[in-house]
Coordinates of C-alpha atoms in Angstrom, one line a residue:
M414 CA 0.0 0.0 0.0
S415 CA 2.8 2.4 0.9
T416 CA 4.6 1.6 -2.3
A417 CA 1.5 2.4 -4.3
I418 CA 1.1 5.8 -2.5
V419 CA 4.8 6.7 -3.0
A420 CA 4.5 5.8 -6.7
A421 CA 1.3 7.8 -7.2
G422 CA 2.8 10.7 -5.3
T423 CA 5.9 10.6 -7.5
V424 CA 3.9 10.5 -10.7
T425 CA 1.7 13.4 -9.5
L426 CA 4.7 15.6 -8.5
H427 CA 6.3 14.8 -11.9
L428 CA 3.2 15.8 -13.7
I429 CA 2.8 19.0 -11.7
G430 CA 6.5 19.9 -12.1
D431 CA 6.4 19.3 -15.9
V432 CA 3.2 21.3 -16.4
R433 CA 4.4 24.1 -14.2
H434 CA 7.7 24.4 -16.2
R435 CA 5.9 24.3 -19.5
F436 CA 3.3 27.0 -18.6
Y437 CA 6.0 29.1 -17.0
L438 CA 7.9 29.2 -20.3
K439 CA 4.6 29.5 -22.3
Y440 CA 3.9 32.8 -20.4
W441 CA 7.2 34.2 -21.7
G442 CA 6.6 32.8 -25.2
I443 CA 9.4 30.2 -25.0
D444 CA 9.4 26.7 -26.5
A445 CA 9.8 24.3 -23.6
S446 CA 11.5 21.7 -25.8
L447 CA 14.6 23.9 -25.9
F448 CA 15.0 23.6 -22.1
P449 CA 14.6 19.9 -21.1
K450 CA 14.9 19.1 -17.4
T451 CA 16.0 16.1 -15.4
T452 CA 13.6 14.0 -13.5
D453 CA 14.9 15.2 -10.1
W454 CA 14.5 18.9 -11.2
I455 CA 10.9 18.3 -12.3
L456 CA 10.0 16.5 -9.1
I457 CA 11.5 19.4 -7.0
N458 CA 9.7 21.9 -9.3
G459 CA 6.5 20.0 -8.7
Y460 CA 7.0 20.1 -4.9
Y461 CA 7.4 23.8 -5.0
G462 CA 4.3 24.1 -7.2
V463 CA 2.2 22.2 -4.7
V464 CA 3.4 24.3 -1.8
D465 CA 2.8 27.5 -3.8
R466 CA -0.7 26.5 -4.7
F467 CA -1.6 25.4 -1.1
I468 CA -0.4 28.7 0.2
A469 CA -2.5 30.5 -2.4
I470 CA -5.6 28.4 -1.5
L471 CA -5.0 29.0 2.2
G472 CA -4.7 32.7 1.6
A473 CA -7.9 32.8 -0.4
I474 CA -9.8 30.9 2.3
L475 CA -8.5 33.2 5.0
G476 CA -9.3 36.2 2.9
N477 CA -12.8 35.0 2.4
L478 CA -13.4 33.2 5.6
H479 CA -17.0 34.5 6.0
W480 CA -18.0 33.0 2.7
F481 CA -16.3 29.7 3.6
V482 CA -18.2 29.5 6.9
A483 CA -21.5 30.4 5.2
S484 CA -20.9 27.7 2.6
A485 CA -20.1 25.1 5.3
V486 CA -23.3 26.0 7.2
I487 CA -25.4 25.7 4.1
L488 CA -23.9 22.4 3.2
G489 CA -24.4 21.1 6.7
F490 CA -28.1 22.2 6.6
Y491 CA -28.5 20.5 3.2
I492 CA -27.1 17.2 4.4
F493 CA -29.3 17.5 7.5
I494 CA -32.4 17.8 5.3
L495 CA -31.3 14.8 3.1
L496 CA -30.8 12.6 6.1
S497 CA -34.0 13.7 7.9
P498 CA -36.8 11.0 7.7
I499 CA -40.0 12.1 6.1
G500 CA -43.2 10.5 7.4
G501 CA -41.4 8.1 9.7
T502 CA -38.0 6.7 10.5
A503 CA -35.6 5.7 7.8
A504 CA -36.0 2.0 8.7
E505 CA -39.8 2.0 8.1
V506 CA -41.0 0.5 4.8
P507 CA -43.8 2.6 3.1
A508 CA -47.2 1.1 3.6
W509 CA -48.1 1.1 -0.1
L510 CA -45.0 -1.1 -0.7
L511 CA -46.1 -3.6 1.9
R512 CA -49.4 -4.0 0.2
Q513 CA -47.7 -5.2 -3.0
P514 CA -47.1 -8.8 -3.8
A515 CA -43.7 -10.2 -3.0
W516 CA -42.7 -10.5 -6.7
R517 CA -43.6 -6.8 -7.2
R518 CA -41.7 -5.6 -4.2
R519 CA -38.6 -7.6 -5.4
F520 CA -39.0 -6.1 -8.9
I521 CA -39.2 -2.5 -7.5
R522 CA -36.2 -3.1 -5.2
Q523 CA -34.1 -4.4 -8.1
M524 CA -35.1 -1.6 -10.4
L525 CA -34.2 1.0 -7.7
L526 CA -30.8 -0.6 -7.2
T527 CA -30.2 -0.7 -10.9
I528 CA -31.1 2.9 -11.3
L529 CA -28.9 3.8 -8.3
F530 CA -25.9 1.9 -9.7
A531 CA -26.4 3.3 -13.2
S532 CA -26.5 6.9 -11.9
A533 CA -23.4 6.3 -9.8
I534 CA -21.3 5.4 -12.9
P535 CA -21.3 8.9 -14.5
C536 CA -20.8 10.5 -11.1
A537 CA -17.8 8.3 -10.5
L538 CA -16.4 9.2 -14.0
I539 CA -16.9 12.9 -13.3
L540 CA -15.1 12.6 -10.0
L541 CA -12.3 10.5 -11.5
T542 CA -11.9 13.0 -14.4
A543 CA -11.8 15.9 -11.9
F544 CA -9.3 14.1 -9.7
M545 CA -7.0 13.4 -12.7
A546 CA -7.3 17.1 -13.9
V547 CA -6.3 18.5 -10.5
P548 CA -2.5 18.0 -10.8
A549 CA -2.5 19.5 -14.3
A550 CA -4.5 22.5 -13.1
L551 CA -2.2 23.0 -10.1
G552 CA 0.8 22.9 -12.4
E553 CA -0.7 25.3 -14.9
T554 CA -1.8 27.9 -12.3
A555 CA 1.5 27.6 -10.4
G556 CA 3.6 28.1 -13.5
R557 CA 1.5 31.1 -14.6
A558 CA 1.5 32.6 -11.2
A559 CA 5.3 32.3 -10.8
A560 CA 5.9 34.0 -14.2
E561 CA 3.4 36.8 -13.5
K562 CA 5.1 37.5 -10.2
E563 CA 8.6 37.6 -11.8
A564 CA 7.3 39.8 -14.6
V565 CA 6.3 42.5 -12.2
E566 CA 9.9 42.6 -10.9
Y567 CA 11.6 42.2 -14.3
R568 CA 9.7 45.1 -15.9
K569 CA 11.2 47.5 -13.2
G570 CA 14.6 47.1 -14.9
C571 CA 17.9 46.1 -13.5
E572 CA 18.4 49.2 -11.3
L573 CA 15.1 48.9 -9.4
S574 CA 14.4 45.1 -9.4
R575 CA 15.2 43.0 -6.4
S576 CA 16.0 40.1 -8.8
P577 CA 19.6 39.7 -9.9
C578 CA 20.4 41.0 -13.4
V579 CA 23.0 39.5 -15.7
E580 CA 25.0 40.7 -18.7
L581 CA 25.7 38.4 -21.6
K582 CA 28.8 38.9 -23.7
R583 CA 30.1 37.3 -26.9
G584 CA 33.5 38.2 -28.1
G585 CA 33.8 41.0 -25.6
D586 CA 30.6 42.7 -26.9
V587 CA 27.5 43.0 -24.8
V588 CA 24.7 40.9 -26.4
A589 CA 22.0 41.5 -23.9
T590 CA 21.3 42.6 -20.3
G591 CA 18.4 41.2 -18.3
F592 CA 17.1 38.4 -16.1
V593 CA 17.6 34.7 -16.7
L594 CA 14.4 32.8 -17.3
D595 CA 15.8 29.4 -18.1
S596 CA 18.9 27.7 -19.5
S597 CA 20.0 24.5 -21.0
P598 CA 23.4 23.2 -22.4
S599 CA 22.5 24.8 -25.8
H600 CA 20.3 27.8 -25.1
I601 CA 19.6 30.5 -22.5
A602 CA 16.4 32.5 -22.2
I603 CA 16.4 36.0 -20.7
F604 CA 14.0 38.8 -20.2
D605 CA 15.8 41.7 -21.9
A606 CA 15.6 44.6 -19.5
Q607 CA 16.2 47.2 -22.2
A608 CA 14.0 45.8 -24.9
Q609 CA 11.4 44.6 -22.4
R610 CA 10.9 41.3 -24.1
T611 CA 12.0 37.7 -24.1
R612 CA 15.2 36.6 -25.9
I613 CA 16.6 33.2 -26.5
L614 CA 20.3 33.0 -27.3
A615 CA 22.7 30.1 -28.1
V616 CA 25.2 29.6 -25.3
E617 CA 28.1 28.9 -27.7
K618 CA 31.0 31.3 -26.8
L619 CA 28.6 33.2 -24.6
E620 CA 29.9 34.7 -21.3
M621 CA 27.5 35.6 -18.5
M622 CA 28.3 38.1 -15.9
S623 CA 26.3 39.4 -12.9
S624 CA 25.6 43.1 -12.9
R625 CA 25.7 43.1 -9.1
T626 CA 28.6 42.6 -6.9
P627 CA 27.8 40.4 -3.9
T628 CA 27.9 42.4 -0.6
E629 CA 30.3 41.2 2.0
D630 CA 28.7 40.4 5.4
V631 CA 31.0 42.3 7.7
R632 CA 30.5 41.3 11.4
P633 CA 32.2 42.7 14.4

């Protein structure tokens, strides 16, 4: 049982991580096939995506706590009405059914069970589809949210942004200055701070330098 849970959790994290990465790059207009990732990286990315979405959901609940409590009260009242017996206790058999012949009572019972089973199938399929769609939805919203948050900082420019800015050079000439979005052994994607747009460059003979000098932590 524990092995199955671990396997399912690993597959879920991998799906969330992969979808998060793809939609993060899609926001910037970048082809994800240019920036393949290892399985470990995707799993870690999926973990951060889950944490990010849980924090967002928790914040939404706390920000709308009154609506959450009202919904819980309404749902509890609805369940109370459904479970409340009408015209007697739930164990009582209706009088009109007792007056029917045995074969008719058996036929009615079998028909009701068949209808109940048949109606449960589409409900189960809907729940299963929703359950399967949740990881993809989490990854999609997490990737887009991460990109939107970074875009706010990047559009401020290198001087005002809290994110580190880099300078890319080739042959001693500055090719671009901006913020690294993603990288692979063959390409690097940056948000060009001057052009205010995404650029993808080949890493061949490309030198990357940080535009900020790390500050030394001087302690007495």
